[in-house]
């Protein structure tokens, strides 16, 4: 073969080799970048998943705290009015009621107490309310009904049904009757679309959970007010929200729970409300029950849920569901949805 042709072919082969070598050098570098990016994305997803998992654990702890002691429910006796079970009473408290035979009929068996019933001679709601209140004031004097409020809750089979009588708020857990309340999340929507919640810090002088965090407004549902009237009243007293603004609060559902501790059984249903507030609005407390307010980002709210009054934490979790901060992709989503109504929601 001609020498010049051999040199030409050798030169072409070398060039091709250089091109292949260069290509081989580039390819691993590109793949390593792709692998690196995939690893970073996977790590970010793992961090996000881990954070969501921690948050879900926090939500379930809030639910568990509100429903603690339910394994003791078999200890309690039925409390009846006109043959209807309206509550549950611990035998030790039943022993106190036995001292008022004109008001309560305490049935017994060979093994102990069986049930407690309002005496049949008390035929009207007014008669029952007066007689029960008189008996409770004696027990209050003797230290058995602490935290007297001079506020009455209706005793009903379900919300909106006729009341059998009304009961001093402080005594409701001792009778295990249903209690209702209105709870409102007040929030703002920033210009970038993000939301923040107004958070209240409870006064240190509060009888229950002093110094804990609350959502913006909450109150028990007393006799004589509708839920809408009550939320407007509580908005004014607790956060200084004027009537025309408070009336824009939207009812969005309810949560329920059952707590048993000592001789008390709390069977509560909370009606949830949302109120979007102007960015320049600042709440102010009127009834002395709030130490201060702060505007919190959603991540901060989630992180501090353990510092909330337990039932208020449930209402915040409900808000997070409805505004898309808890998603179906998160493990335990449907279980948590159900547990927000762990109590009888009627």
mmCIF file of C-alpha atoms in Angstrom:
data_model
loop_
_atom_site.group_PDB
_atom_site.id
_atom_site.type_symbol
_atom_site.label_atom_id
_atom_site.label_comp_id
_atom_site.label_asym_id
_atom_site.label_seq_id
_atom_site.Cartn_x
_atom_site.Cartn_y
_atom_site.Cartn_z
ATOM 1 C CA UNK A 1 0.000 0.000 0.000
ATOM 2 C CA UNK A 2 1.194 3.555 -0.738
ATOM 3 C CA UNK A 3 2.904 5.123 2.308
ATOM 4 C CA UNK A 4 1.002 8.386 1.916
ATOM 5 C CA UNK A 5 -2.296 6.532 1.957
ATOM 6 C CA UNK A 6 -1.240 4.631 5.089
ATOM 7 C CA UNK A 7 -0.347 7.896 6.832
ATOM 8 C CA UNK A 8 -3.718 9.378 5.755
ATOM 9 C CA UNK A 9 -5.664 6.412 7.170
ATOM 10 C CA UNK A 10 -3.630 6.497 10.386
ATOM 11 C CA UNK A 11 -4.341 10.215 10.749
ATOM 12 C CA UNK A 12 -8.089 9.693 10.203
ATOM 13 C CA UNK A 13 -8.099 6.830 12.733
ATOM 14 C CA UNK A 14 -6.369 8.952 15.348
ATOM 15 C CA UNK A 15 -8.851 11.769 14.859
ATOM 16 C CA UNK A 16 -11.750 9.360 15.195
ATOM 17 C CA UNK A 17 -10.198 7.930 18.347
ATOM 18 C CA UNK A 18 -9.809 11.410 19.778
ATOM 19 C CA UNK A 19 -13.438 12.154 18.990
ATOM 20 C CA UNK A 20 -14.573 8.889 20.610
ATOM 21 C CA UNK A 21 -12.349 9.493 23.619
ATOM 22 C CA UNK A 22 -13.728 12.990 24.010
ATOM 23 C CA UNK A 23 -17.239 11.678 23.686
ATOM 24 C CA UNK A 24 -16.506 8.993 26.223
ATOM 25 C CA UNK A 25 -15.153 11.651 28.551
ATOM 26 C CA UNK A 26 -18.199 13.873 28.181
ATOM 27 C CA UNK A 27 -20.775 11.125 28.637
ATOM 28 C CA UNK A 28 -19.736 10.050 32.171
ATOM 29 C CA UNK A 29 -19.609 13.695 33.261
ATOM 30 C CA UNK A 30 -23.156 14.328 31.991
ATOM 31 C CA UNK A 31 -24.445 11.154 33.637
ATOM 32 C CA UNK A 32 -22.818 12.071 36.916
ATOM 33 C CA UNK A 33 -24.580 15.433 36.833
ATOM 34 C CA UNK A 34 -27.894 13.717 36.143
ATOM 35 C CA UNK A 35 -27.285 11.238 38.960
ATOM 36 C CA UNK A 36 -26.320 14.075 41.295
ATOM 37 C CA UNK A 37 -29.479 15.990 40.476
ATOM 38 C CA UNK A 38 -31.597 12.876 40.983
ATOM 39 C CA UNK A 39 -29.941 12.248 44.327
ATOM 40 C CA UNK A 40 -30.558 15.860 45.369
ATOM 41 C CA UNK A 41 -34.200 15.616 44.297
ATOM 42 C CA UNK A 42 -34.563 12.325 46.170
ATOM 43 C CA UNK A 43 -32.934 13.838 49.241
ATOM 44 C CA UNK A 44 -35.237 16.847 49.061
ATOM 45 C CA UNK A 45 -38.245 14.542 48.748
ATOM 46 C CA UNK A 46 -36.994 12.497 51.689
ATOM 47 C CA UNK A 47 -36.592 15.652 53.808
ATOM 48 C CA UNK A 48 -40.061 16.829 52.781
ATOM 49 C CA UNK A 49 -41.522 13.391 53.485
ATOM 50 C CA UNK A 50 -39.755 13.287 56.837
ATOM 51 C CA UNK A 51 -41.085 16.736 57.721
ATOM 52 C CA UNK A 52 -44.605 15.744 56.721
ATOM 53 C CA UNK A 53 -44.304 12.548 58.743
ATOM 54 C CA UNK A 54 -43.254 14.519 61.824
ATOM 55 C CA UNK A 55 -46.171 16.904 61.286
ATOM 56 C CA UNK A 56 -48.643 14.011 60.974
ATOM 57 C CA UNK A 57 -47.326 12.550 64.214
ATOM 58 C CA UNK A 58 -47.955 15.926 65.827
ATOM 59 C CA UNK A 59 -51.539 15.993 64.509
ATOM 60 C CA UNK A 60 -52.262 12.507 65.848
ATOM 61 C CA UNK A 61 -50.815 13.472 69.250
ATOM 62 C CA UNK A 62 -53.283 16.368 69.386
ATOM 63 C CA UNK A 63 -56.159 13.968 68.682
ATOM 64 C CA UNK A 64 -54.922 11.462 71.258
ATOM 65 C CA UNK A 65 -54.590 14.165 73.911
ATOM 66 C CA UNK A 66 -58.221 15.186 73.425
ATOM 67 C CA UNK A 67 -59.416 11.575 73.578
ATOM 68 C CA UNK A 68 -57.322 10.335 76.477
ATOM 69 C CA UNK A 69 -58.879 8.048 79.070
ATOM 70 C CA UNK A 70 -61.599 6.625 76.818
ATOM 71 C CA UNK A 71 -60.594 3.099 77.797
ATOM 72 C CA UNK A 72 -62.224 3.867 81.169
ATOM 73 C CA UNK A 73 -65.669 4.528 79.697
ATOM 74 C CA UNK A 74 -67.049 1.256 81.118
ATOM 75 C CA UNK A 75 -66.542 2.652 84.640
ATOM 76 C CA UNK A 76 -69.274 5.253 84.145
ATOM 77 C CA UNK A 77 -72.999 4.933 84.815
ATOM 78 C CA UNK A 78 -75.748 6.071 82.481
ATOM 79 C CA UNK A 79 -77.397 9.371 83.376
ATOM 80 C CA UNK A 80 -81.035 9.394 82.303
ATOM 81 C CA UNK A 81 -83.843 11.899 81.884
ATOM 82 C CA UNK A 82 -87.305 10.656 80.888
ATOM 83 C CA UNK A 83 -85.731 7.288 80.106
ATOM 84 C CA UNK A 84 -83.184 8.784 77.663
ATOM 85 C CA UNK A 85 -79.446 8.462 78.230
ATOM 86 C CA UNK A 86 -78.100 12.020 78.164
ATOM 87 C CA UNK A 87 -74.774 11.559 79.959
ATOM 88 C CA UNK A 88 -72.409 9.394 81.984
ATOM 89 C CA UNK A 89 -71.571 9.688 85.688
ATOM 90 C CA UNK A 90 -68.747 8.127 87.673
ATOM 91 C CA UNK A 91 -69.841 6.032 90.689
ATOM 92 C CA UNK A 92 -67.931 8.293 93.093
ATOM 93 C CA UNK A 93 -69.905 11.299 91.894
ATOM 94 C CA UNK A 94 -73.105 9.229 91.946
ATOM 95 C CA UNK A 95 -72.451 8.636 95.654
ATOM 96 C CA UNK A 96 -72.562 12.422 96.160
ATOM 97 C CA UNK A 97 -75.818 12.752 94.223
ATOM 98 C CA UNK A 98 -77.378 10.031 96.368
ATOM 99 C CA UNK A 99 -77.531 12.654 99.135
ATOM 100 C CA UNK A 100 -80.271 14.435 97.147
ATOM 101 C CA UNK A 101 -83.030 11.798 96.781
ATOM 102 C CA UNK A 102 -85.656 14.396 95.849
ATOM 103 C CA UNK A 103 -83.567 15.337 92.804
ATOM 104 C CA UNK A 104 -81.766 12.161 91.719
ATOM 105 C CA UNK A 105 -82.775 8.532 91.697
ATOM 106 C CA UNK A 106 -79.621 6.429 92.050
ATOM 107 C CA UNK A 107 -80.344 2.825 91.106
ATOM 108 C CA UNK A 108 -78.249 0.051 92.619
ATOM 109 C CA UNK A 109 -77.667 -3.661 92.102
ATOM 110 C CA UNK A 110 -75.949 -6.307 94.192
ATOM 111 C CA UNK A 111 -72.642 -5.242 92.666
ATOM 112 C CA UNK A 112 -73.004 -1.485 93.145
ATOM 113 C CA UNK A 113 -74.496 1.519 91.398
ATOM 114 C CA UNK A 114 -76.366 0.909 88.125
ATOM 115 C CA UNK A 115 -77.584 4.308 86.878
ATOM 116 C CA UNK A 116 -78.572 7.827 87.859
ATOM 117 C CA UNK A 117 -81.848 9.427 86.797
ATOM 118 C CA UNK A 118 -83.505 12.787 87.347
ATOM 119 C CA UNK A 119 -86.372 12.200 89.776
ATOM 120 C CA UNK A 120 -89.642 11.660 87.951
ATOM 121 C CA UNK A 121 -91.420 14.256 90.100
ATOM 122 C CA UNK A 122 -89.366 16.922 88.287
ATOM 123 C CA UNK A 123 -91.478 17.124 85.152
ATOM 124 C CA UNK A 124 -90.493 20.384 83.456
ATOM 125 C CA UNK A 125 -87.131 21.755 82.293
ATOM 126 C CA UNK A 126 -87.525 24.659 84.694
ATOM 127 C CA UNK A 127 -88.156 22.386 87.700
ATOM 128 C CA UNK A 128 -85.161 20.202 86.828
ATOM 129 C CA UNK A 129 -82.867 23.173 86.289
ATOM 130 C CA UNK A 130 -83.740 24.719 89.652
ATOM 131 C CA UNK A 131 -83.541 21.470 91.633
ATOM 132 C CA UNK A 132 -80.254 20.328 90.087
ATOM 133 C CA UNK A 133 -78.735 23.778 90.515
ATOM 134 C CA UNK A 134 -79.671 23.872 94.208
ATOM 135 C CA UNK A 135 -78.028 20.470 94.766
ATOM 136 C CA UNK A 136 -74.898 21.478 92.853
ATOM 137 C CA UNK A 137 -74.484 24.639 94.894
ATOM 138 C CA UNK A 138 -74.257 22.475 97.999
ATOM 139 C CA UNK A 139 -71.613 20.330 96.311
ATOM 140 C CA UNK A 140 -69.818 23.477 95.188
ATOM 141 C CA UNK A 141 -69.760 24.745 98.775
ATOM 142 C CA UNK A 142 -68.222 21.444 99.852
ATOM 143 C CA UNK A 143 -65.549 21.655 97.143
ATOM 144 C CA UNK A 144 -66.840 18.960 94.784
ATOM 145 C CA UNK A 145 -67.655 21.229 91.808
ATOM 146 C CA UNK A 146 -64.684 23.550 91.228
ATOM 147 C CA UNK A 147 -64.497 26.385 88.708
ATOM 148 C CA UNK A 148 -68.091 27.542 89.023
ATOM 149 C CA UNK A 149 -69.019 29.761 86.040
ATOM 150 C CA UNK A 150 -72.647 30.867 86.570
ATOM 151 C CA UNK A 151 -73.233 29.880 82.951
ATOM 152 C CA UNK A 152 -75.666 27.188 81.864
ATOM 153 C CA UNK A 153 -75.435 24.635 79.063
ATOM 154 C CA UNK A 154 -78.491 22.831 77.679
ATOM 155 C CA UNK A 155 -78.832 19.101 78.371
ATOM 156 C CA UNK A 156 -79.943 17.557 75.066
ATOM 157 C CA UNK A 157 -79.928 14.287 73.146
ATOM 158 C CA UNK A 158 -78.466 16.042 70.120
ATOM 159 C CA UNK A 159 -77.782 19.582 69.009
ATOM 160 C CA UNK A 160 -80.920 21.599 68.420
ATOM 161 C CA UNK A 161 -83.271 19.152 70.136
ATOM 162 C CA UNK A 162 -85.407 20.409 73.052
ATOM 163 C CA UNK A 163 -83.460 20.746 76.290
ATOM 164 C CA UNK A 164 -84.418 18.490 79.196
ATOM 165 C CA UNK A 165 -82.970 21.125 81.532
ATOM 166 C CA UNK A 166 -79.911 23.362 81.754
ATOM 167 C CA UNK A 167 -76.784 22.619 83.769
ATOM 168 C CA UNK A 168 -74.059 24.762 85.317
ATOM 169 C CA UNK A 169 -71.087 24.703 82.954
ATOM 170 C CA UNK A 170 -68.600 23.625 85.635
ATOM 171 C CA UNK A 171 -70.716 20.552 86.407
ATOM 172 C CA UNK A 172 -71.159 19.374 82.816
ATOM 173 C CA UNK A 173 -68.119 17.005 82.810
ATOM 174 C CA UNK A 174 -69.304 15.394 86.058
ATOM 175 C CA UNK A 175 -72.607 14.506 84.384
ATOM 176 C CA UNK A 176 -71.002 13.585 81.060
ATOM 177 C CA UNK A 177 -73.602 15.501 79.091
ATOM 178 C CA UNK A 178 -72.781 16.869 75.655
ATOM 179 C CA UNK A 179 -71.278 20.320 75.459
ATOM 180 C CA UNK A 180 -71.033 22.450 72.342
ATOM 181 C CA UNK A 181 -68.829 25.376 71.452
ATOM 182 C CA UNK A 182 -67.932 27.776 68.648
ATOM 183 C CA UNK A 183 -64.256 27.996 67.622
ATOM 184 C CA UNK A 184 -62.913 30.358 64.977
ATOM 185 C CA UNK A 185 -59.646 30.539 63.075
ATOM 186 C CA UNK A 186 -58.850 34.110 62.072
ATOM 187 C CA UNK A 187 -56.372 34.352 59.224
ATOM 188 C CA UNK A 188 -54.923 36.724 56.638
ATOM 189 C CA UNK A 189 -53.919 36.090 53.034
ATOM 190 C CA UNK A 190 -50.690 37.862 52.110
ATOM 191 C CA UNK A 191 -50.012 39.460 48.725
ATOM 192 C CA UNK A 192 -47.999 36.382 47.684
ATOM 193 C CA UNK A 193 -50.974 34.121 48.430
ATOM 194 C CA UNK A 194 -49.532 32.637 51.634
ATOM 195 C CA UNK A 195 -51.721 32.479 54.734
ATOM 196 C CA UNK A 196 -51.002 33.346 58.357
ATOM 197 C CA UNK A 197 -53.070 32.574 61.436
ATOM 198 C CA UNK A 198 -53.752 34.904 64.312
ATOM 199 C CA UNK A 199 -52.756 33.105 67.517
ATOM 200 C CA UNK A 200 -53.870 34.051 71.024
ATOM 201 C CA UNK A 201 -51.865 33.307 74.172
ATOM 202 C CA UNK A 202 -54.167 32.500 77.077
ATOM 203 C CA UNK A 203 -53.966 34.594 80.210
ATOM 204 C CA UNK A 204 -51.985 33.050 83.058
ATOM 205 C CA UNK A 205 -55.026 33.660 85.272
ATOM 206 C CA UNK A 206 -57.241 31.290 83.241
ATOM 207 C CA UNK A 207 -58.681 28.374 85.244
ATOM 208 C CA UNK A 208 -57.754 25.912 82.496
ATOM 209 C CA UNK A 209 -54.546 25.746 80.423
ATOM 210 C CA UNK A 210 -53.124 29.120 81.529
ATOM 211 C CA UNK A 211 -50.444 30.432 79.178
ATOM 212 C CA UNK A 212 -51.283 27.971 76.389
ATOM 213 C CA UNK A 213 -51.974 29.007 72.799
ATOM 214 C CA UNK A 214 -55.417 29.285 71.192
ATOM 215 C CA UNK A 215 -56.736 30.101 67.792
ATOM 216 C CA UNK A 216 -58.263 33.567 67.632
ATOM 217 C CA UNK A 217 -61.752 33.103 69.132
ATOM 218 C CA UNK A 218 -63.534 30.337 71.068
ATOM 219 C CA UNK A 219 -66.418 29.990 73.469
ATOM 220 C CA UNK A 220 -68.865 27.496 74.891
ATOM 221 C CA UNK A 221 -72.389 27.409 73.479
ATOM 222 C CA UNK A 222 -74.692 28.565 76.295
ATOM 223 C CA UNK A 223 -78.435 28.542 76.684
ATOM 224 C CA UNK A 224 -80.248 31.332 74.861
ATOM 225 C CA UNK A 225 -77.864 32.096 71.970
ATOM 226 C CA UNK A 226 -77.578 30.776 68.435
ATOM 227 C CA UNK A 227 -74.131 29.766 67.183
ATOM 228 C CA UNK A 228 -74.030 32.814 64.894
ATOM 229 C CA UNK A 229 -74.930 35.158 67.747
ATOM 230 C CA UNK A 230 -72.375 33.470 69.991
ATOM 231 C CA UNK A 231 -69.496 33.763 67.516
ATOM 232 C CA UNK A 232 -70.190 37.486 67.086
ATOM 233 C CA UNK A 233 -70.269 37.933 70.870
ATOM 234 C CA UNK A 234 -67.018 36.006 71.365
ATOM 235 C CA UNK A 235 -65.318 37.887 68.520
ATOM 236 C CA UNK A 236 -66.018 41.189 70.257
ATOM 237 C CA UNK A 237 -65.072 40.010 73.761
ATOM 238 C CA UNK A 238 -61.960 38.005 72.927
ATOM 239 C CA UNK A 239 -60.456 39.791 69.923
ATOM 240 C CA UNK A 240 -62.172 43.165 69.554
ATOM 241 C CA UNK A 241 -63.579 42.203 66.153
ATOM 242 C CA UNK A 242 -66.462 44.544 65.297
ATOM 243 C CA UNK A 243 -69.887 43.076 64.604
ATOM 244 C CA UNK A 244 -69.930 43.920 60.886
ATOM 245 C CA UNK A 245 -66.661 42.040 60.397
ATOM 246 C CA UNK A 246 -67.472 39.149 62.764
ATOM 247 C CA UNK A 247 -70.690 38.470 60.852
ATOM 248 C CA UNK A 248 -68.525 37.441 57.868
ATOM 249 C CA UNK A 249 -67.234 34.401 59.780
ATOM 250 C CA UNK A 250 -68.040 31.269 57.779
ATOM 251 C CA UNK A 251 -69.241 28.043 59.461
ATOM 252 C CA UNK A 252 -67.106 25.266 57.973
ATOM 253 C CA UNK A 253 -67.866 22.096 59.936
ATOM 254 C CA UNK A 254 -67.305 20.525 63.329
ATOM 255 C CA UNK A 255 -64.869 18.384 65.314
ATOM 256 C CA UNK A 256 -65.684 16.195 68.307
ATOM 257 C CA UNK A 257 -63.858 14.367 71.073
ATOM 258 C CA UNK A 258 -64.321 12.554 74.370
ATOM 259 C CA UNK A 259 -61.956 12.972 77.302
ATOM 260 C CA UNK A 260 -62.118 11.019 80.560
ATOM 261 C CA UNK A 261 -60.063 12.072 83.546
ATOM 262 C CA UNK A 262 -60.752 11.413 87.195
ATOM 263 C CA UNK A 263 -64.516 11.469 87.705
ATOM 264 C CA UNK A 264 -65.170 13.619 84.644
ATOM 265 C CA UNK A 265 -66.290 12.714 81.141
ATOM 266 C CA UNK A 266 -66.119 15.480 78.539
ATOM 267 C CA UNK A 267 -68.182 14.841 75.402
ATOM 268 C CA UNK A 268 -67.656 17.927 73.285
ATOM 269 C CA UNK A 269 -68.605 19.067 69.803
ATOM 270 C CA UNK A 270 -66.937 22.208 68.443
ATOM 271 C CA UNK A 271 -68.448 24.128 65.545
ATOM 272 C CA UNK A 272 -65.608 25.472 63.404
ATOM 273 C CA UNK A 273 -65.577 28.886 61.758
ATOM 274 C CA UNK A 274 -63.140 30.694 59.461
ATOM 275 C CA UNK A 275 -62.787 34.450 59.208
ATOM 276 C CA UNK A 276 -60.428 36.062 56.714
ATOM 277 C CA UNK A 277 -59.269 39.339 58.239
ATOM 278 C CA UNK A 278 -57.844 42.469 56.583
ATOM 279 C CA UNK A 279 -54.054 42.621 56.508
ATOM 280 C CA UNK A 280 -54.076 45.778 58.650
ATOM 281 C CA UNK A 281 -56.390 44.351 61.337
ATOM 282 C CA UNK A 282 -54.951 43.812 64.815
ATOM 283 C CA UNK A 283 -56.995 41.965 67.469
ATOM 284 C CA UNK A 284 -57.417 43.353 70.972
ATOM 285 C CA UNK A 285 -58.759 41.457 73.965
ATOM 286 C CA UNK A 286 -61.681 42.884 75.949
ATOM 287 C CA UNK A 287 -62.414 40.254 78.612
ATOM 288 C CA UNK A 288 -58.937 39.803 80.132
ATOM 289 C CA UNK A 289 -58.662 36.170 79.039
ATOM 290 C CA UNK A 290 -55.865 36.730 76.493
ATOM 291 C CA UNK A 291 -52.329 37.807 77.332
ATOM 292 C CA UNK A 292 -51.312 38.716 73.770
ATOM 293 C CA UNK A 293 -51.834 37.992 70.077
ATOM 294 C CA UNK A 294 -49.380 37.178 67.302
ATOM 295 C CA UNK A 295 -49.590 36.539 63.578
ATOM 296 C CA UNK A 296 -47.972 33.176 62.782
ATOM 297 C CA UNK A 297 -46.923 31.482 59.564
ATOM 298 C CA UNK A 298 -48.416 28.055 58.899
ATOM 299 C CA UNK A 299 -45.063 26.242 59.461
ATOM 300 C CA UNK A 300 -44.722 27.972 62.847
ATOM 301 C CA UNK A 301 -48.291 27.048 63.758
ATOM 302 C CA UNK A 302 -47.640 23.386 62.915
ATOM 303 C CA UNK A 303 -44.398 23.394 64.894
ATOM 304 C CA UNK A 304 -46.046 24.891 67.988
ATOM 305 C CA UNK A 305 -49.232 22.762 68.027
ATOM 306 C CA UNK A 306 -48.000 21.000 71.158
ATOM 307 C CA UNK A 307 -48.277 24.330 72.989
ATOM 308 C CA UNK A 308 -51.952 24.797 72.072
ATOM 309 C CA UNK A 309 -54.896 24.058 74.331
ATOM 310 C CA UNK A 310 -55.684 20.524 73.078
ATOM 311 C CA UNK A 311 -59.182 21.086 71.733
ATOM 312 C CA UNK A 312 -58.069 24.288 69.989
ATOM 313 C CA UNK A 313 -55.302 22.286 68.313
ATOM 314 C CA UNK A 314 -58.010 20.062 66.781
ATOM 315 C CA UNK A 315 -59.684 23.109 65.237
ATOM 316 C CA UNK A 316 -56.342 24.268 63.816
ATOM 317 C CA UNK A 317 -55.730 20.813 62.298
ATOM 318 C CA UNK A 318 -59.188 21.008 60.730
ATOM 319 C CA UNK A 319 -58.168 24.368 59.194
ATOM 320 C CA UNK A 320 -54.989 22.816 57.784
ATOM 321 C CA UNK A 321 -57.064 20.089 56.107
ATOM 322 C CA UNK A 322 -59.512 22.471 54.533
ATOM 323 C CA UNK A 323 -56.849 24.868 53.238
ATOM 324 C CA UNK A 324 -54.739 22.151 51.643
ATOM 325 C CA UNK A 325 -51.811 21.990 54.076
ATOM 326 C CA UNK A 326 -52.563 18.322 54.802
ATOM 327 C CA UNK A 327 -52.878 16.287 51.608
ATOM 328 C CA UNK A 328 -54.230 12.815 50.704
ATOM 329 C CA UNK A 329 -50.703 11.703 49.759
ATOM 330 C CA UNK A 330 -49.601 11.943 53.384
ATOM 331 C CA UNK A 331 -49.622 8.677 55.308
ATOM 332 C CA UNK A 332 -52.585 8.474 57.687
ATOM 333 C CA UNK A 333 -54.664 11.153 55.936
ATOM 334 C CA UNK A 334 -58.036 9.374 56.055
ATOM 335 C CA UNK A 335 -57.416 8.026 59.544
ATOM 336 C CA UNK A 336 -56.807 11.571 60.763
ATOM 337 C CA UNK A 337 -59.947 12.817 58.983
ATOM 338 C CA UNK A 338 -61.987 10.265 60.937
ATOM 339 C CA UNK A 339 -60.283 10.928 64.257
ATOM 340 C CA UNK A 340 -61.203 14.614 64.159
ATOM 341 C CA UNK A 341 -64.716 13.353 64.931
ATOM 342 C CA UNK A 342 -63.748 10.769 67.564
ATOM 343 C CA UNK A 343 -66.610 11.796 69.817
ATOM 344 C CA UNK A 344 -70.308 11.442 69.063
ATOM 345 C CA UNK A 345 -70.878 14.306 66.627
ATOM 346 C CA UNK A 346 -74.600 14.821 67.101
#
